[in-house]
Coordinates of C-alpha atoms in Angstrom, one line a residue:
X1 CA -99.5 -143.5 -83.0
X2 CA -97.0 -141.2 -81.2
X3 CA -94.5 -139.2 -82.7
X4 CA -91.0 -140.2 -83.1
X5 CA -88.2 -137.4 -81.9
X6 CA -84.6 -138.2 -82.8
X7 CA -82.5 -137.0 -80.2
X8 CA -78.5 -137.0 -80.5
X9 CA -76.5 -138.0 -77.2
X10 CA -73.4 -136.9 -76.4
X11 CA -71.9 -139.8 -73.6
X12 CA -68.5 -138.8 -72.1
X13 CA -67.0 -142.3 -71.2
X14 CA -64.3 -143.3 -69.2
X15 CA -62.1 -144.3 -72.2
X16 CA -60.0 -141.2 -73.2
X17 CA -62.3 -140.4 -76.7
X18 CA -65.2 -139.3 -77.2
X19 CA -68.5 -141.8 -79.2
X20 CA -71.3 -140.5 -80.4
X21 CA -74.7 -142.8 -80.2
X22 CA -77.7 -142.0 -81.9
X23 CA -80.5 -142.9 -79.4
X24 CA -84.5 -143.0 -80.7
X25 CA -86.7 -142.1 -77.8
X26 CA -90.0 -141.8 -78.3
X27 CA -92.1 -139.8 -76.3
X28 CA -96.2 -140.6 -76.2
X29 CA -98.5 -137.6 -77.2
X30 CA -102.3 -138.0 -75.8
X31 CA -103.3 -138.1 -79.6
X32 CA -101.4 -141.2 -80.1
X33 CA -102.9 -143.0 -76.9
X34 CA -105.9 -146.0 -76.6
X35 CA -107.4 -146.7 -73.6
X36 CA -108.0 -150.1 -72.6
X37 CA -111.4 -150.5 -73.1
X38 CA -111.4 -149.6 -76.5
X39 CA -109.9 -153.2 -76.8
X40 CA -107.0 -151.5 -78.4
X41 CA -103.4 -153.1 -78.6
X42 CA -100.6 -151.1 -78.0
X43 CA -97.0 -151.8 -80.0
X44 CA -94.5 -152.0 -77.1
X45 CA -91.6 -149.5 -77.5
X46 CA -88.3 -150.6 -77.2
X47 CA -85.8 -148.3 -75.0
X48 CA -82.9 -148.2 -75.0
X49 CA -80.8 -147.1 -72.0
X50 CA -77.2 -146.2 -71.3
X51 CA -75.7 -146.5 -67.6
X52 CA -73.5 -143.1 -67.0
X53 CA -71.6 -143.4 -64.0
X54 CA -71.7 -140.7 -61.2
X55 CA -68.6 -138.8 -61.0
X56 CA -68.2 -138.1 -57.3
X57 CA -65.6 -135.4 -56.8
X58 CA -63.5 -135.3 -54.1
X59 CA -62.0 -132.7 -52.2
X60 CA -58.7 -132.9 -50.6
X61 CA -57.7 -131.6 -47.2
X62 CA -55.8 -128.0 -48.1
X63 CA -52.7 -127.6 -46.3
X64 CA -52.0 -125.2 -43.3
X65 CA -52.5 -121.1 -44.0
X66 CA -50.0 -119.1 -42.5
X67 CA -50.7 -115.0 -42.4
X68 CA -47.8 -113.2 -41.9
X69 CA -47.8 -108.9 -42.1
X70 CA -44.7 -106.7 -42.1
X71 CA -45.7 -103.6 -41.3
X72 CA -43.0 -101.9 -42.9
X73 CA -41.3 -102.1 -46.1
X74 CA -38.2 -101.0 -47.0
X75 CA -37.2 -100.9 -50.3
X76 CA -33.7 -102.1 -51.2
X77 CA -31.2 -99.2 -51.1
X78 CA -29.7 -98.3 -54.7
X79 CA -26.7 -100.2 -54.9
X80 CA -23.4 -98.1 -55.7
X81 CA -20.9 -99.9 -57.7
X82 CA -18.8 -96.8 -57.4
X83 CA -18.3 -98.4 -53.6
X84 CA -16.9 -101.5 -54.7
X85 CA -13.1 -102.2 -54.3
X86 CA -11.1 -104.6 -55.8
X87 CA -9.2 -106.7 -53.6
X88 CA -6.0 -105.4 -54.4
X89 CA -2.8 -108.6 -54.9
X90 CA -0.7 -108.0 -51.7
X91 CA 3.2 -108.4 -52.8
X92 CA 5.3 -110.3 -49.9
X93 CA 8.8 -108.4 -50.2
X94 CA 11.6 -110.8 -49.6
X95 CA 12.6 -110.4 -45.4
X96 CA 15.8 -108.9 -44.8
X97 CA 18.2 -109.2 -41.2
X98 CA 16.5 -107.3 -38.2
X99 CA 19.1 -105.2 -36.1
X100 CA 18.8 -103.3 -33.4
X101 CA 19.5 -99.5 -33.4
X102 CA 20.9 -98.3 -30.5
X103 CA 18.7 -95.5 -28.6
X104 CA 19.8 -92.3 -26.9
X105 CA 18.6 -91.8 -23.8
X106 CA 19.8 -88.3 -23.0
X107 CA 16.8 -86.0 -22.1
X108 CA 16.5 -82.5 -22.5
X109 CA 14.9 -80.1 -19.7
X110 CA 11.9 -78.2 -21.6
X111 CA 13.6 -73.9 -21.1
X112 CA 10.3 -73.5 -19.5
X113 CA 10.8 -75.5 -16.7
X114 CA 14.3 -73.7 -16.2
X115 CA 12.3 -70.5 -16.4
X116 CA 9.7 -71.2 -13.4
X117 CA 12.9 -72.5 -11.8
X118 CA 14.2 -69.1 -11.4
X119 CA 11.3 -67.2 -11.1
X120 CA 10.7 -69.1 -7.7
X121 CA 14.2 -69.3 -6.0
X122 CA 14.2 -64.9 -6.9
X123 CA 11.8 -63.6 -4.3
X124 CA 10.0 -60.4 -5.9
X125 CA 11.2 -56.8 -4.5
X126 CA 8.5 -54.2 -3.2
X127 CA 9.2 -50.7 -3.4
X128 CA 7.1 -48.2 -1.8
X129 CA 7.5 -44.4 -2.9
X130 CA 7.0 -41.6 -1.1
X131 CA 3.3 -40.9 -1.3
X132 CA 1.8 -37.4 -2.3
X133 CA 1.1 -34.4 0.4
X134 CA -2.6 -35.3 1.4
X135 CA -4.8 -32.1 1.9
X136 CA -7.9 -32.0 4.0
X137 CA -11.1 -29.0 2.6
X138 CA -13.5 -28.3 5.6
X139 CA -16.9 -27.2 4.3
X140 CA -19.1 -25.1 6.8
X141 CA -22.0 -26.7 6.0
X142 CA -23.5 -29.6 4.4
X143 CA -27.5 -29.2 3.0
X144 CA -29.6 -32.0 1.3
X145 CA -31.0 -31.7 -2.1
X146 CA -34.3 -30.1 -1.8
X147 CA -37.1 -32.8 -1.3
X148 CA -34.9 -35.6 -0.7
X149 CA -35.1 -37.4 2.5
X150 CA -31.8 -39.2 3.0
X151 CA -33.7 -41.9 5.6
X152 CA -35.3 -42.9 1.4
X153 CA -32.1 -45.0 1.2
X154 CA -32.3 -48.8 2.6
X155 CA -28.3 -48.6 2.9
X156 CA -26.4 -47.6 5.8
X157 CA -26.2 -43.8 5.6
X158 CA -23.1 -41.8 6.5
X159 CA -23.6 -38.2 7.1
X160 CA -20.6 -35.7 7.6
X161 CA -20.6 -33.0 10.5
X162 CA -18.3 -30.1 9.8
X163 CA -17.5 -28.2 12.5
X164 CA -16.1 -24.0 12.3
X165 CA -14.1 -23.2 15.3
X166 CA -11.7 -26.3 15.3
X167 CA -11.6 -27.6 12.1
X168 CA -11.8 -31.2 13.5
X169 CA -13.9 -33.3 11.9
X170 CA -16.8 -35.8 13.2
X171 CA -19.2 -37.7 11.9
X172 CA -22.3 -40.3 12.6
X173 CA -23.5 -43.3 11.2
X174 CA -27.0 -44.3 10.8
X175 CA -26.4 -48.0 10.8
X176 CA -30.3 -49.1 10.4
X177 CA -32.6 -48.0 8.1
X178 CA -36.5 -49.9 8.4
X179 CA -38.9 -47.6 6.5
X180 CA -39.1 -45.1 3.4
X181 CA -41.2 -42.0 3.9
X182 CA -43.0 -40.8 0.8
X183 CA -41.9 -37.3 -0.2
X184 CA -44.7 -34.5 0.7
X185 CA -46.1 -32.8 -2.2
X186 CA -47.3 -29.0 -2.3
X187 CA -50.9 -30.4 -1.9
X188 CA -50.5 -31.8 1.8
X189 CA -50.1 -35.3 0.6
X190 CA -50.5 -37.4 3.9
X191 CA -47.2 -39.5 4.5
X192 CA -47.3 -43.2 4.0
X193 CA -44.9 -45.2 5.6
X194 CA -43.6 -48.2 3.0
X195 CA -41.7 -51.4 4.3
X196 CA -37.9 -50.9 3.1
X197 CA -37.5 -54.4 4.0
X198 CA -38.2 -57.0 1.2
X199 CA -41.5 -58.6 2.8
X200 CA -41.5 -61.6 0.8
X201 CA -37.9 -62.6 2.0
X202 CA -39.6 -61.9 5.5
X203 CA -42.2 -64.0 5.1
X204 CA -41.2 -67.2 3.1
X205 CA -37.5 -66.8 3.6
X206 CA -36.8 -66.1 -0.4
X207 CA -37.7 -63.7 -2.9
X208 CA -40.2 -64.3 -5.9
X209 CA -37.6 -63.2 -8.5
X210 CA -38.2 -66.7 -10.5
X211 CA -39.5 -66.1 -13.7
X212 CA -37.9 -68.9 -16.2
X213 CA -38.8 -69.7 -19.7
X214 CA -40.5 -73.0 -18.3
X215 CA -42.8 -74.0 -15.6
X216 CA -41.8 -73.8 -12.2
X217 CA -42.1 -76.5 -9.5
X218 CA -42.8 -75.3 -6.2
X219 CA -42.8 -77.3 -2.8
X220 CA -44.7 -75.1 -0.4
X221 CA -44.7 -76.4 3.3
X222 CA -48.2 -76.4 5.2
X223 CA -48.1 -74.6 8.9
X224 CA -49.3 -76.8 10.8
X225 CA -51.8 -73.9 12.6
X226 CA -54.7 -73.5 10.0
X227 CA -55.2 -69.7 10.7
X228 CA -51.6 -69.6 9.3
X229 CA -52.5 -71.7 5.8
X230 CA -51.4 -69.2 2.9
X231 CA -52.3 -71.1 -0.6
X232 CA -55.0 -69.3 -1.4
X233 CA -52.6 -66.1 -1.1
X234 CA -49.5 -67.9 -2.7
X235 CA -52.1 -68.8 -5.9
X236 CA -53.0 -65.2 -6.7
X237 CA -49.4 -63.8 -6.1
X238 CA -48.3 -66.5 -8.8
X239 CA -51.4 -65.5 -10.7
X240 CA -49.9 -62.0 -11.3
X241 CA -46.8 -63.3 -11.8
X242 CA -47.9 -65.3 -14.9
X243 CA -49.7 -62.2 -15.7
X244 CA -46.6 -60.3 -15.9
X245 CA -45.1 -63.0 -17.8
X246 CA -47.3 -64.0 -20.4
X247 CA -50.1 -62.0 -20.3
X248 CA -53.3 -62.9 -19.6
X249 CA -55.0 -65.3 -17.0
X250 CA -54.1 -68.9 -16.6
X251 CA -56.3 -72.3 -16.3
X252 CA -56.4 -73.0 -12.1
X253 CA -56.4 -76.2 -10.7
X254 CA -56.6 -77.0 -6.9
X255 CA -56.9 -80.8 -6.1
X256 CA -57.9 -82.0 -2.7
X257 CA -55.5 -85.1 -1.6
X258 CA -55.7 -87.9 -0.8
X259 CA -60.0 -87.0 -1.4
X260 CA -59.7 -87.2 -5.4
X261 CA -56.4 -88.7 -7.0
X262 CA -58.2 -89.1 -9.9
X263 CA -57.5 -85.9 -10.7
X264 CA -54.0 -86.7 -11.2
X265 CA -54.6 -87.9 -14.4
X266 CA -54.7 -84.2 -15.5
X267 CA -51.4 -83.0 -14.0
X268 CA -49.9 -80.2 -16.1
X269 CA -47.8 -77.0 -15.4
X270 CA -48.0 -75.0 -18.1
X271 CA -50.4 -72.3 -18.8
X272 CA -51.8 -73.3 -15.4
X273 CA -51.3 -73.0 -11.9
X274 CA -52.2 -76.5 -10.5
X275 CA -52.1 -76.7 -6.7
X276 CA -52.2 -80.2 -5.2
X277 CA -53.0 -79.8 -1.5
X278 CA -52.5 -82.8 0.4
X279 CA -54.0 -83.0 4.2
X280 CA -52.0 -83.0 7.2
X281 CA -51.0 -86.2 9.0
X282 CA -52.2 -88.5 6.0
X283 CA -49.2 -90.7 4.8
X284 CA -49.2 -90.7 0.8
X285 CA -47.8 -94.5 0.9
X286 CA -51.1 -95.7 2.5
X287 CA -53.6 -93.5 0.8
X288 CA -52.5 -93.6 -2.9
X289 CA -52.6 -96.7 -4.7
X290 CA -49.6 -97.1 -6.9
X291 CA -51.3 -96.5 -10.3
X292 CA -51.8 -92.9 -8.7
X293 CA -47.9 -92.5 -7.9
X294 CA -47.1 -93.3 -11.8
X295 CA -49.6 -91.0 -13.0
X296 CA -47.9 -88.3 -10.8
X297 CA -44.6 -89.8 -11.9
X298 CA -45.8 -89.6 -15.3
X299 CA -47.0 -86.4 -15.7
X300 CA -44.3 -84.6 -13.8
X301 CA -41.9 -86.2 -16.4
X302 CA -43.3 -84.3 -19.2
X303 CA -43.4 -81.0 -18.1
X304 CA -39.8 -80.3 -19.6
X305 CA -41.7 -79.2 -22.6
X306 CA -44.4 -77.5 -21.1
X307 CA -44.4 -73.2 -20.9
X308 CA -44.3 -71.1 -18.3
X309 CA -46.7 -72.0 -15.2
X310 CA -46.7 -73.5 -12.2
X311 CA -47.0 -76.9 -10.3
X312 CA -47.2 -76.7 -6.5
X313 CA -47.1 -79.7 -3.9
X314 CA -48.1 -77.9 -0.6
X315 CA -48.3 -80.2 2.4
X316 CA -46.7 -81.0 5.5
X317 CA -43.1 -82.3 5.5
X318 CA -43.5 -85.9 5.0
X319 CA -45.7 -85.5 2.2
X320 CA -42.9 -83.0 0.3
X321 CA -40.4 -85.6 1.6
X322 CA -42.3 -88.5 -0.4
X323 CA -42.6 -86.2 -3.5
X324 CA -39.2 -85.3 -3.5
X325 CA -38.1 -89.3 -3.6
X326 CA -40.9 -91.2 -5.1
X327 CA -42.7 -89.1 -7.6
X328 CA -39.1 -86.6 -8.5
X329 CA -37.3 -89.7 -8.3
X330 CA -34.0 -87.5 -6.3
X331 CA -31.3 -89.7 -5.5
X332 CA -27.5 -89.1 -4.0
X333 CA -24.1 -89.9 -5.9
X334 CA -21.3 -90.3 -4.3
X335 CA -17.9 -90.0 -5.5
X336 CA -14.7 -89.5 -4.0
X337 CA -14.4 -85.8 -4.2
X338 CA -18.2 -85.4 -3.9
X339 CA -21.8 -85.8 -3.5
X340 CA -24.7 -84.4 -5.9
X341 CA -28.2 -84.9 -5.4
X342 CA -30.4 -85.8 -8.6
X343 CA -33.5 -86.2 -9.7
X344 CA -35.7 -86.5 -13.1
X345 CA -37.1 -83.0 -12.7
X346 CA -36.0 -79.3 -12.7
X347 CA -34.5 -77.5 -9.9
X348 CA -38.0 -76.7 -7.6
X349 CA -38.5 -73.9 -5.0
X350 CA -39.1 -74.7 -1.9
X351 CA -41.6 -72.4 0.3
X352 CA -42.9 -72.2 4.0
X353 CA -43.7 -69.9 6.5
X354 CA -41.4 -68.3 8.4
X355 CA -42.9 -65.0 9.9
X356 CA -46.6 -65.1 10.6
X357 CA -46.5 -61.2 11.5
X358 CA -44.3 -60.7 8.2
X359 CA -47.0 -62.5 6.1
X360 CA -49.6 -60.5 7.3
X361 CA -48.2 -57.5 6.7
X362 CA -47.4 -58.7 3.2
X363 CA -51.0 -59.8 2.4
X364 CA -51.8 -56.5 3.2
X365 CA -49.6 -54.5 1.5
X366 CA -49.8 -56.8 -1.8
X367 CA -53.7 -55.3 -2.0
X368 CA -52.3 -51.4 -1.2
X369 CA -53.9 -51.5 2.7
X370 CA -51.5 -49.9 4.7
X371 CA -52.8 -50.4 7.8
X372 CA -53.7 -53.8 8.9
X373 CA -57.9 -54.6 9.3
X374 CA -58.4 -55.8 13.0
X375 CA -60.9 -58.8 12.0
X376 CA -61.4 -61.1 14.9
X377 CA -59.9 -64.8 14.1
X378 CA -59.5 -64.6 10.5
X379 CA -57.3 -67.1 8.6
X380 CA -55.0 -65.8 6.2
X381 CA -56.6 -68.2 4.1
X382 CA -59.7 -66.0 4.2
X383 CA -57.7 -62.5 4.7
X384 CA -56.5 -62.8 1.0
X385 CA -59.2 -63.2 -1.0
X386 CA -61.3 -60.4 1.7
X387 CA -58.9 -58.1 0.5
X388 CA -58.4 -58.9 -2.8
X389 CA -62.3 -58.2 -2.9
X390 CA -62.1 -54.8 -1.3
X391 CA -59.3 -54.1 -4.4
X392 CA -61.4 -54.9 -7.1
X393 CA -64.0 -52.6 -5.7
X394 CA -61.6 -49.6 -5.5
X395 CA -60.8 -50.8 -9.1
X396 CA -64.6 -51.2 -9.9
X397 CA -65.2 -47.2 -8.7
X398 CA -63.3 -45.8 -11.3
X399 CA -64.7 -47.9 -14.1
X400 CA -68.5 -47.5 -13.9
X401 CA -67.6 -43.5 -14.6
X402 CA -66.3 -42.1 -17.4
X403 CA -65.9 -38.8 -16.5
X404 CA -63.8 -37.6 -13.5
X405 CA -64.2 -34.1 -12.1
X406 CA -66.3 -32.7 -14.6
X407 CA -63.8 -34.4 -17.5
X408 CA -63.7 -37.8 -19.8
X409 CA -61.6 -39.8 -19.6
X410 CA -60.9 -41.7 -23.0
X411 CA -59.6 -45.4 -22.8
X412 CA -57.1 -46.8 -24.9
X413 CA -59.8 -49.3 -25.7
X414 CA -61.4 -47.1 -28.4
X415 CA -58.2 -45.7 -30.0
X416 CA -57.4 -47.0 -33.6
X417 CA -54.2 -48.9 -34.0
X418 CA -54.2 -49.5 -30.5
X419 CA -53.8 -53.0 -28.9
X420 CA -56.4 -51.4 -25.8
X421 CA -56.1 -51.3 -22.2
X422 CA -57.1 -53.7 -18.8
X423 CA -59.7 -52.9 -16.9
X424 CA -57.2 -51.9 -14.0
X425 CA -54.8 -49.1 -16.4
X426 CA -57.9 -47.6 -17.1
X427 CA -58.9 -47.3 -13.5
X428 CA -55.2 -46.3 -12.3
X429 CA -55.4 -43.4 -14.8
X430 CA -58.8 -42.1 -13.6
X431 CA -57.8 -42.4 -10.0
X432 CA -54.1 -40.2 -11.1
X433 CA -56.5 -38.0 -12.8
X434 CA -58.2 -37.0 -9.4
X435 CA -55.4 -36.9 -7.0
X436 CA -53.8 -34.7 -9.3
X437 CA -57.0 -32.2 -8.7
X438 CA -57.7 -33.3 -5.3
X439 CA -53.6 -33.6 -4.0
X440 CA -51.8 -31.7 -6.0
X441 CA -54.1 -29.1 -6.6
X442 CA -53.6 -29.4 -10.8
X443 CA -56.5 -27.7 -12.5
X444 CA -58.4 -30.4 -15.1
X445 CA -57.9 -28.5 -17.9
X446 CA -54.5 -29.2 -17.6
X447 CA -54.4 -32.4 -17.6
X448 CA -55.1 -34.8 -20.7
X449 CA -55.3 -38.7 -20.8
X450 CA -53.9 -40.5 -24.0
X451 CA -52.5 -37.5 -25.1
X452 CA -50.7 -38.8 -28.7
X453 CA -47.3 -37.1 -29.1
X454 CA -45.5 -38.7 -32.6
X455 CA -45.6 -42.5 -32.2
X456 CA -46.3 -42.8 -28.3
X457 CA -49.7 -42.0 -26.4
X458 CA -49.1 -40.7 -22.8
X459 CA -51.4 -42.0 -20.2
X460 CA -51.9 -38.8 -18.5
X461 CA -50.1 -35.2 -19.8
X462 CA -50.2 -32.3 -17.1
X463 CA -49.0 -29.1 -18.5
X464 CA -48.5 -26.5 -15.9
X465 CA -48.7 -22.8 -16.6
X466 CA -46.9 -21.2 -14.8
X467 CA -45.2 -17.7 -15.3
X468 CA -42.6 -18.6 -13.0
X469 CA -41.6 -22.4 -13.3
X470 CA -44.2 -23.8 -16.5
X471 CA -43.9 -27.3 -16.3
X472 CA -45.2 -30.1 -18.3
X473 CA -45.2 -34.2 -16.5
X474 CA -45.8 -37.2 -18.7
X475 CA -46.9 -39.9 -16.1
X476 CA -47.1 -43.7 -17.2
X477 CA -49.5 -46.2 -15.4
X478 CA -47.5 -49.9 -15.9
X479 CA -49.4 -52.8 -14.8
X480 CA -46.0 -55.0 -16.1
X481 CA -49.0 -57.2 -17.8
X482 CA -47.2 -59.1 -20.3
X483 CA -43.7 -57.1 -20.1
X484 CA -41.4 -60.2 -19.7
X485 CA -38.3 -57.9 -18.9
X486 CA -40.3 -55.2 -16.9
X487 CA -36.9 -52.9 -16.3
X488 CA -36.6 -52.9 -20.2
X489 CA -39.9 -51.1 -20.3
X490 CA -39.4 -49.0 -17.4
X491 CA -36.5 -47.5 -19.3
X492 CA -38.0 -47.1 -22.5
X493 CA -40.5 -45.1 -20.9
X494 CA -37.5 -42.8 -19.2
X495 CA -35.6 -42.4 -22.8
X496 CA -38.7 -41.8 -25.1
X497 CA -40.6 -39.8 -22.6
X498 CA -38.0 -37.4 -21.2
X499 CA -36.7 -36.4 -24.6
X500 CA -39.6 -33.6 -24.6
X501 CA -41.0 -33.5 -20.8
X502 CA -39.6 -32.0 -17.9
X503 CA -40.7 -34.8 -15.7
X504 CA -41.9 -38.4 -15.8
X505 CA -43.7 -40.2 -12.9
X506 CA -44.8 -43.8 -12.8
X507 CA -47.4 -45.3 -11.1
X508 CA -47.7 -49.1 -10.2
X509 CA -50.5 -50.6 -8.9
X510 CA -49.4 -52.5 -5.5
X511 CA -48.7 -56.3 -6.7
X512 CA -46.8 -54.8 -9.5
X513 CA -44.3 -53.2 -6.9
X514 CA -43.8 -55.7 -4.6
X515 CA -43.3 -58.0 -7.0
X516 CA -40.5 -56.4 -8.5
X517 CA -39.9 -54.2 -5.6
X518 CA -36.1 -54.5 -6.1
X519 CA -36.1 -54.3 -9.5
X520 CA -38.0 -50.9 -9.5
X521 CA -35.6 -49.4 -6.8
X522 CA -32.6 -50.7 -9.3
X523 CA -33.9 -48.5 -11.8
X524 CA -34.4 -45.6 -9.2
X525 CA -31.0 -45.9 -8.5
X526 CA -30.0 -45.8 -12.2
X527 CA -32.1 -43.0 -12.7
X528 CA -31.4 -40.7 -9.9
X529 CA -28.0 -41.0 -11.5
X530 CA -28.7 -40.1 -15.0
X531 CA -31.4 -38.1 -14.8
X532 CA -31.4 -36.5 -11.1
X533 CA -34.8 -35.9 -9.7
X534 CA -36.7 -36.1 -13.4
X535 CA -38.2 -39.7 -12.7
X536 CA -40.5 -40.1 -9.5
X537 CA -42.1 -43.5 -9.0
X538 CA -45.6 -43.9 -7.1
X539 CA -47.7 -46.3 -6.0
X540 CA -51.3 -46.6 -4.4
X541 CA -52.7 -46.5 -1.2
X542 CA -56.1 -48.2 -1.9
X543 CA -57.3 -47.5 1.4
X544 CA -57.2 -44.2 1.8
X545 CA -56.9 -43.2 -2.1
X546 CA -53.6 -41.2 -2.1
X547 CA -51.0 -41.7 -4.5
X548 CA -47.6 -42.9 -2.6
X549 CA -43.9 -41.8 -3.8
X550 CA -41.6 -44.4 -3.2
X551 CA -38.1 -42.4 -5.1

């Protein structure tokens, strides 16, 4: 037989209570089983079966999702009850008759007015005294200060002529002054004739004076003849004037137009010199598209917080024409009294040639070459960076050498506590070092270079022994590099030097001076009056290696 298993069912109904049915099933075993032929009969089981019905569950369409996302939250300010006010009861005052007051209408005259009344219809008296007895003194003769040419002087010069027998007095005028001769020297110093003129005025019609805390937009008109193109000389005359500046070199950028506006995108002013030279006889409004316009637009319209550099359009007149409206954005306003002219940039300087002979003369002289090189068809385009070239090797000769005339010279470089020296002080002070032997005839054992005296090291100290006359010269090389206010440091070097030397000369390399050529002959002026002929100024003749006085 099988075995009998008792199982307990737990049905879950529809009804709300729960029944419990005890349901028998029996389950065959193969012990319990007969086979057929065994002739076997078999007691049918009896089953019993219950019908659970299938619980389908259904799902019902969810209603819409709306994401919303603030992306800031403020949270509620504290409330101040202190801030509330109670409406306060408004008390209605019982109306009274209206009357009319009568008004004076006398008006009093302000005691100025009767003043200024009086003071006009009183015309003022002049009385003229007597004047004093005027008394003429006739000198015999008049003599120059030793060693001072009066022709130096880029004013009008009036010199007196006394004559003895007749006591009349006559005089002439030298109305015309065009060059400064450098002073001669005991030691047969050739004379070097320096342009009195300012050469940059000459050339471009303005100065180079600007030096702002910003960057400086410059327009820069294109000759039309290409042997007359100056950029590459205008880029490193702005180069030394960031040097002066700032200090150190800045980032160069010289984009081709219209050949690669994509360079636009990296339009910037400061720390940089970025020169956009656009080809003459192109028209900007047919050969950039206008997503190159706005990125000009763009970037020109951030450089009010940009430091000192420079941003230069040069092209021919139309081009600076269409920069000046559609990329500065300059516009006119009109009132009644007057007009101003706008635009979303800074004030720019505008540039262009107006001497070709004047420019070459400056190119020249900005290197120290006096005389100008005779090279056959040669662009000024090419003539600056040729001579720039031939500087740098006059520089380079003094700096493969540490010894001059038998005698080191130490650079700042290898001094403790000191910030060090460029390349081109160091070679200014070697090339002093041998004119003084060569020129001035100064044995080198009197001369010493960074020669420390309390808190300040001289470039070069010559101390002169001499029975007669001993005299000892502190000379200062100043390259300006990084001197902001380069007058400021010309005069510290007068008040701290000249407190314990006789004499003080300065030497600046040729940039250096015609950059701030009126600036240093201000302060020649200034000291001539304070301190006579104690301060001489010099500069370099690269060319034939002689030192040049310009005081």
């Amino acid at each position: 037989m099988g075995e009998l298993t008792k199982t307990k069912v737990k049905v879950e109904t529809k009804k709300k209570w729960w029944t419990e049915e005890e349901i028998i099933v029996t389950e065959a075993t193969p012990s319990a089983m007969v086979s057929k032929e065994e002739g076997t009969k078999t007691t049918p089981i009896k089953k019993r079966t219950i019908k659970v019905p299938l619980l389908i569950p259904v799902f019902q369409k969810p209603a819409d999702v709306t994401i919303r996302i603030t992306e800031t939250v403020s949270p509620p300010e504290p409330f101040d009850l202190t801030k509330i006010r109670p409406i306060e009861k408004l008390v209605f005052l019982k109306a009274e008759k209206v009357g009319a007051i009568d008004v004076r209408t006398e008006v009093f005259t302000p005691h100025s007015v009767h003043l200024l009344d009086a003071i006009t219809k009183k015309l003022p008296e002049v009385h003229f005294e007597e004047p004093n007895p005027v008394t003429l003194n006739v000198t015999e003769d008049v003599r120059t200060p030793q060693g001072r040419d009066l022709s130096s002087f880029s004013i009008p010069v009036i010199t007196p002529v006394f004559l003895k027998s007749s006591g009349n007095v006559g005089y002439s005028i030298t109305t015309e002054v065009e060059l400064l001769t450098a002073t001669k020297s005991g030691g047969k110093v050739p004379e070097i004739e320096l342009p009195a003129e300012d050469v940059f005025s000459k050339a471009f019609g303005l100065g180079v004076s600007f030096l702002p805390e910003g960057p400086v937009i410059i327009l820069a008109k294109k000759p039309k003849e290409k042997e007359f193109g100056y950029i590459e000389f205008l880029k490193r005359l702005l180069r030394e004037l960031y040097r002066v500046r700032v200090g150190g070199l800045p980032t160069a950028y010289h984009v081709m137009l219209p050949g690669d506006p994509e360079r636009l995108q990296s339009l910037r002013a400061g720390n940089s010199i970025f020169v956009i030279d656009w080809e003459v006889g192109k028209k900007p409004e047919e050969e950039l598209g206008k997503q190159h316009l706005q990125a000009m637009t763009e970037k020109v319209r951030e450089l009010f917080s940009q430091s000192f550099g420079f941003l230069v359009f040069y092209g021919d007149k139309e081009f600076l024409s269409w920069v000046k409206e559609k990329v500065f954005g300059l516009v006119t306003h009109v009132s009644n009294s007057n007009s101003i002219r706008v635009s979303l940039v800074q004030e720019w300087v505008g540039i262009k040639l107006n001497s070709p002979k004047s420019l070459c003369r400056l190119i020249h002289n900005f290197w120290g070459f006096h005389e100008e090189h005779k090279v056959a068809n040669i662009e000024f385009d090419y003539l600056a960076p040729y001579l720039e070239s031939k500087y740098r090797e006059f520089v380079e000769s003094y700096t493969r050498t540490i010894r001059i005339k038998g005698k080191a010279i130490p650079s700042a470089l290898y001094i403790e506590g000191n910030p060090g020296e460029s390349l081109t002080h160091y070679a200014l002070k070697a090339f002093v070092f041998e004119r003084l032997v060569e020129d001035y005839g100064v044995s080198p054992d009197d001369i010493e270079t960074e020669y420390p005296e309390g808190d300040i090291r001289i470039d070069v100290y010559v101390k002169i022994r001499n029975q007669n006359k001993p005299q000892d010269i502190a000379i200062e090389i100043e390259t300006f590099y990084g001197e902001a206010l380069p007058l400021l440091k010309l005069r510290k070097d007068v008040e701290s030097r000249l407190a314990t030397k006789s004499e003080l000369w300065i030497v600046l390399p040729p940039s250096s001076y015609l950059l701030f050529k009126n600036e240093v002959h201000a302060f020649i002026k200034w000291t001539s009056t304070k301190y006579r002929d104690r301060v001489k100024v010099f500069t370099v003749d690269v060319e034939n290696r002689k030192l040049i006085q310009v005081s």
